Amino acid sequence: MTRPKTNAPPTFNIALVGQAGRLGYEAVLFVASLRAKSPDFAGRVLVAEPQPGPLWSRDPRMPGDVRAALDAMGAEVVPFTNRHFGETYPYGNKIEMLTALPEAEPFVFFDSDTLVLGDLSAVPFDFDRPSASLRREGTWPEIELYGPGYTEIWKSLYDRFGLEFETSLDLSEPDEYWKRYLYFNAGFFFGACPHAFGKRFLEYALSIRDDPPGPLVCQSLNPWLDQVALPLVIHSFGGGRDSAVHDHLDGAVTCHYRMFPLLYARESQVVIDTLEEVTAPNKIKKVLKGHEPIKRMVFQGRGAKVRALFDQNDMPRREQAIRNRIKSNGFWMR
């Protein structure tokens, strides 16, 4: 008897990085929000943890209370070893940890400074067409007077890896405007196999870092290396900016808040209510009080003071202006 087809979304694993300091506490907060707001999520939650080694000057592993909190919420700590990045470029963790995840199982990576606001299981991921966060500004490249333009810089990278440049362009945007070129925030990305994705991500990142094409001579790759390589990797797997997930992630289902002062300054009331709801249980609060920004912003009310500095209907257009106002009032923390 033929089994009827269903429209059930595919099962996938969630991956994030947790380590000593900020990222471990943020991982606890992420998982707490996932369990509260997406209780039907059936996949594994994998918290990748870098291990001590020559690329770290101190132990990068999470403290015991953080690990215990993650375990109590059903998350699994997955160790990995840094062989190419480490303390000097911690963004490389999201590249190197991928091959420590289960091979051939679809994955969604989130930066740990993300809150889950809704049902992740209902997001229409197409793992055969990867994508990443479009919540970004034109941070790279920085165009120099009389230097190479966007087209020359980006095309040199596509040529390096034998990729078709023209099909990556958004032709609705004008020539030499940054949005015309495929560029993501690496706050989330997804694919069909973390090993295939991770090996290619590492290959491209190391090639760009160690032997950048000529048009990149004036460009900084720290901290942008992961976001320079990521669109090339996604394009190489047949993905791009056109994905149904963008109607859900960085929106009604997730929020990449990045820093707690920025969260209180500019995010919706739903995000703030979710943050304060999931941090309220004593067993979570006891752990999160170990992180000073959460302690001050959430539990001691400093976040409300940051919120009061801004008119939500008339926010500054640039993030730097928001940061400057918070700093000038003495509330900046990370």
Short mmCIF file of N, CA, C and O in Angstrom, two decimals, residues 191-257:
data_model
loop_
_atom_site.label_atom_id
_atom_site.label_comp_id
_atom_site.label_asym_id
_atom_site.label_seq_id
_atom_site.Cartn_x
_atom_site.Cartn_y
_atom_site.Cartn_z
N GLY A 191 22.38 24.22 5.60
CA GLY A 191 22.73 23.39 4.45
C GLY A 191 22.36 21.94 4.68
O GLY A 191 21.87 21.56 5.75
N ALA A 192 22.62 21.14 3.66
CA ALA A 192 22.20 19.73 3.69
C ALA A 192 23.17 18.84 4.45
O ALA A 192 22.76 17.84 5.04
N CYS A 193 24.46 19.17 4.44
CA CYS A 193 25.46 18.34 5.11
C CYS A 193 26.53 19.23 5.71
O CYS A 193 27.24 19.94 4.99
N PRO A 194 26.70 19.21 7.02
CA PRO A 194 27.69 20.10 7.64
C PRO A 194 29.13 19.78 7.25
O PRO A 194 29.98 20.67 7.24
N HIS A 195 29.41 18.50 6.92
CA HIS A 195 30.78 18.15 6.54
C HIS A 195 31.13 18.73 5.17
O HIS A 195 32.19 19.34 5.00
N ALA A 196 30.25 18.55 4.20
CA ALA A 196 30.50 19.12 2.87
C ALA A 196 30.56 20.63 2.93
O ALA A 196 31.47 21.26 2.36
N PHE A 197 29.63 21.23 3.66
CA PHE A 197 29.59 22.69 3.79
C PHE A 197 30.84 23.18 4.52
O PHE A 197 31.49 24.15 4.09
N GLY A 198 31.19 22.51 5.61
CA GLY A 198 32.32 22.95 6.42
C GLY A 198 33.66 22.82 5.71
O GLY A 198 34.52 23.69 5.82
N LYS A 199 33.86 21.74 4.96
CA LYS A 199 35.11 21.56 4.24
C LYS A 199 35.29 22.64 3.18
O LYS A 199 36.39 23.19 3.00
N ARG A 200 34.22 22.96 2.48
CA ARG A 200 34.32 24.00 1.45
C ARG A 200 34.47 25.39 2.09
O ARG A 200 35.25 26.22 1.59
N PHE A 201 33.78 25.64 3.17
CA PHE A 201 33.89 26.91 3.89
C PHE A 201 35.33 27.11 4.35
O PHE A 201 35.92 28.19 4.20
N LEU A 202 35.93 26.06 4.91
CA LEU A 202 37.32 26.14 5.37
C LEU A 202 38.28 26.35 4.19
O LEU A 202 39.19 27.19 4.26
N GLU A 203 38.07 25.61 3.12
CA GLU A 203 38.93 25.75 1.94
C GLU A 203 38.92 27.19 1.42
O GLU A 203 39.97 27.79 1.17
N TYR A 204 37.73 27.74 1.25
CA TYR A 204 37.62 29.09 0.72
C TYR A 204 38.20 30.12 1.69
O TYR A 204 38.92 31.04 1.28
N ALA A 205 37.89 29.99 2.98
CA ALA A 205 38.37 30.96 3.97
C ALA A 205 39.89 30.97 4.06
O ALA A 205 40.52 32.04 4.12
N LEU A 206 40.51 29.79 4.07
CA LEU A 206 41.97 29.74 4.16
C LEU A 206 42.62 30.30 2.90
O LEU A 206 43.65 30.98 2.97
N SER A 207 42.06 30.01 1.75
CA SER A 207 42.60 30.53 0.50
C SER A 207 42.55 32.05 0.48
O SER A 207 43.53 32.72 0.11
N ILE A 208 41.42 32.62 0.92
CA ILE A 208 41.28 34.07 0.94
C ILE A 208 42.21 34.68 1.97
O ILE A 208 42.85 35.72 1.73
N ARG A 209 42.31 34.06 3.14
CA ARG A 209 43.17 34.59 4.19
C ARG A 209 44.65 34.53 3.83
O ARG A 209 45.40 35.50 4.02
N ASP A 210 45.08 33.40 3.29
CA ASP A 210 46.50 33.16 3.09
C ASP A 210 47.02 33.69 1.75
O ASP A 210 48.21 33.95 1.61
N ASP A 211 46.12 33.83 0.78
CA ASP A 211 46.55 34.27 -0.54
C ASP A 211 45.42 35.07 -1.20
O ASP A 211 44.82 34.63 -2.18
N PRO A 212 45.11 36.26 -0.66
CA PRO A 212 43.98 37.01 -1.20
C PRO A 212 44.23 37.47 -2.63
O PRO A 212 45.36 37.82 -2.98
N PRO A 213 43.19 37.45 -3.48
CA PRO A 213 43.34 37.98 -4.83
C PRO A 213 43.81 39.43 -4.82
O PRO A 213 43.54 40.17 -3.85
N GLY A 214 44.47 39.85 -5.88
CA GLY A 214 45.04 41.19 -5.95
C GLY A 214 44.09 42.32 -5.60
O GLY A 214 44.47 43.24 -4.86
N PRO A 215 42.83 42.32 -6.09
CA PRO A 215 41.93 43.43 -5.78
C PRO A 215 41.59 43.58 -4.30
O PRO A 215 41.01 44.59 -3.89
N LEU A 216 41.96 42.58 -3.47
CA LEU A 216 41.69 42.67 -2.03
C LEU A 216 42.83 43.29 -1.26
O LEU A 216 42.80 43.33 -0.02
N VAL A 217 43.84 43.81 -1.94
CA VAL A 217 45.07 44.24 -1.27
C VAL A 217 44.82 45.30 -0.20
O VAL A 217 45.51 45.33 0.82
N CYS A 218 43.82 46.16 -0.39
CA CYS A 218 43.53 47.21 0.58
C CYS A 218 42.42 46.84 1.56
O CYS A 218 42.02 47.67 2.38
N GLN A 219 41.93 45.61 1.48
CA GLN A 219 40.77 45.22 2.28
C GLN A 219 41.16 44.48 3.56
O GLN A 219 42.03 43.62 3.54
N SER A 220 40.49 44.82 4.66
CA SER A 220 40.67 44.10 5.92
C SER A 220 39.82 42.83 5.89
O SER A 220 38.66 42.85 5.48
N LEU A 221 40.40 41.73 6.34
CA LEU A 221 39.67 40.47 6.43
C LEU A 221 39.35 40.09 7.87
O LEU A 221 38.73 39.05 8.12
N ASN A 222 39.75 40.89 8.81
CA ASN A 222 39.45 40.64 10.21
C ASN A 222 38.61 41.80 10.72
O ASN A 222 39.10 42.92 10.77
N PRO A 223 37.33 41.60 11.02
CA PRO A 223 36.68 40.32 11.32
C PRO A 223 35.82 39.76 10.19
O PRO A 223 34.96 38.91 10.44
N TRP A 224 36.00 40.20 8.95
CA TRP A 224 35.02 39.92 7.91
C TRP A 224 35.24 38.62 7.15
O TRP A 224 34.44 38.28 6.27
N LEU A 225 36.29 37.87 7.44
CA LEU A 225 36.65 36.72 6.62
C LEU A 225 35.49 35.74 6.44
O LEU A 225 35.23 35.25 5.33
N ASP A 226 34.79 35.40 7.52
CA ASP A 226 33.69 34.43 7.41
C ASP A 226 32.59 34.95 6.49
O ASP A 226 32.01 34.18 5.71
N GLN A 227 32.32 36.26 6.54
CA GLN A 227 31.25 36.83 5.72
C GLN A 227 31.69 37.08 4.28
O GLN A 227 30.85 37.29 3.41
N VAL A 228 32.99 37.06 4.04
CA VAL A 228 33.50 37.13 2.67
C VAL A 228 33.39 35.75 2.01
O VAL A 228 32.95 35.62 0.86
N ALA A 229 33.76 34.71 2.75
CA ALA A 229 33.73 33.36 2.19
C ALA A 229 32.33 32.78 2.10
O ALA A 229 32.02 32.00 1.20
N LEU A 230 31.44 33.14 3.04
CA LEU A 230 30.13 32.49 3.14
C LEU A 230 29.29 32.60 1.86
O LEU A 230 28.74 31.59 1.41
N PRO A 231 29.16 33.79 1.24
CA PRO A 231 28.34 33.82 0.01
C PRO A 231 28.90 32.97 -1.12
O PRO A 231 28.14 32.41 -1.91
N LEU A 232 30.21 32.83 -1.16
CA LEU A 232 30.82 31.97 -2.18
C LEU A 232 30.45 30.51 -1.94
O LEU A 232 30.13 29.78 -2.88
N VAL A 233 30.48 30.10 -0.69
CA VAL A 233 30.11 28.72 -0.34
C VAL A 233 28.65 28.47 -0.68
O VAL A 233 28.30 27.46 -1.31
N ILE A 234 27.78 29.37 -0.27
CA ILE A 234 26.35 29.20 -0.52
C ILE A 234 26.08 29.16 -2.03
O ILE A 234 25.32 28.30 -2.51
N HIS A 235 26.70 30.05 -2.78
CA HIS A 235 26.51 30.06 -4.24
C HIS A 235 27.01 28.75 -4.87
O HIS A 235 26.40 28.22 -5.79
N SER A 236 28.12 28.23 -4.34
CA SER A 236 28.69 26.99 -4.90
C SER A 236 27.77 25.79 -4.72
O SER A 236 27.84 24.83 -5.49
N PHE A 237 26.90 25.83 -3.70
CA PHE A 237 25.95 24.75 -3.44
C PHE A 237 24.58 25.02 -4.07
O PHE A 237 23.62 24.30 -3.79
N GLY A 238 24.48 26.05 -4.90
CA GLY A 238 23.23 26.34 -5.58
C GLY A 238 22.25 27.16 -4.78
O GLY A 238 21.07 27.28 -5.16
N GLY A 239 22.71 27.75 -3.68
CA GLY A 239 21.84 28.59 -2.86
C GLY A 239 21.99 30.06 -3.21
O GLY A 239 22.67 30.43 -4.16
N GLY A 240 21.35 30.90 -2.39
CA GLY A 240 21.43 32.33 -2.63
C GLY A 240 20.55 33.12 -1.70
O GLY A 240 20.12 32.62 -0.65
N ARG A 241 20.24 34.34 -2.10
CA ARG A 241 19.46 35.24 -1.27
C ARG A 241 17.96 34.95 -1.32
O ARG A 241 17.21 35.37 -0.42
N ASP A 242 17.50 34.27 -2.36
CA ASP A 242 16.07 34.01 -2.53
C ASP A 242 15.68 32.73 -1.79
O ASP A 242 15.83 31.63 -2.30
N SER A 243 15.21 32.90 -0.57
CA SER A 243 14.83 31.75 0.26
C SER A 243 13.62 32.12 1.09
O SER A 243 13.54 33.24 1.64
N ALA A 244 12.68 31.20 1.20
CA ALA A 244 11.47 31.45 1.98
C ALA A 244 11.76 31.64 3.47
O ALA A 244 10.93 32.20 4.19
N VAL A 245 12.93 31.22 3.93
CA VAL A 245 13.23 31.36 5.36
C VAL A 245 13.30 32.81 5.79
O VAL A 245 13.10 33.14 6.97
N HIS A 246 13.59 33.71 4.84
CA HIS A 246 13.76 35.11 5.21
C HIS A 246 12.46 35.78 5.62
O HIS A 246 12.48 36.88 6.18
N ASP A 247 11.34 35.11 5.37
CA ASP A 247 10.06 35.61 5.87
C ASP A 247 9.83 35.21 7.32
O ASP A 247 8.81 35.61 7.91
N HIS A 248 10.73 34.43 7.91
CA HIS A 248 10.54 33.89 9.26
C HIS A 248 11.71 34.19 10.19
O HIS A 248 11.50 34.64 11.32
N LEU A 249 12.94 33.88 9.74
CA LEU A 249 14.11 34.13 10.57
C LEU A 249 14.50 35.60 10.50
O LEU A 249 14.25 36.28 9.51
N ASP A 250 15.13 36.10 11.56
CA ASP A 250 15.37 37.54 11.69
C ASP A 250 14.05 38.29 11.61
O ASP A 250 13.95 39.38 11.03
N GLY A 251 13.01 37.68 12.19
CA GLY A 251 11.68 38.27 12.12
C GLY A 251 10.79 37.71 13.20
O GLY A 251 11.09 37.83 14.39
N ALA A 252 9.72 37.02 12.79
CA ALA A 252 8.75 36.51 13.75
C ALA A 252 9.25 35.29 14.51
O ALA A 252 8.74 34.98 15.60
N VAL A 253 10.25 34.57 13.97
CA VAL A 253 10.66 33.30 14.58
C VAL A 253 11.98 33.40 15.33
O VAL A 253 12.18 32.72 16.34
N THR A 254 12.91 34.21 14.86
CA THR A 254 14.18 34.40 15.57
C THR A 254 14.59 35.86 15.56
O THR A 254 14.18 36.63 14.69
N CYS A 255 15.43 36.23 16.52
CA CYS A 255 16.01 37.56 16.57
C CYS A 255 17.49 37.44 16.91
O CYS A 255 17.85 36.92 17.96
N HIS A 256 18.33 37.92 16.01
CA HIS A 256 19.78 37.98 16.25
C HIS A 256 20.08 39.33 16.90
O HIS A 256 20.34 40.32 16.22
N TYR A 257 20.04 39.36 18.23
CA TYR A 257 20.12 40.64 18.95
C TYR A 257 21.54 41.17 19.07
O TYR A 257 21.76 42.36 19.22
#
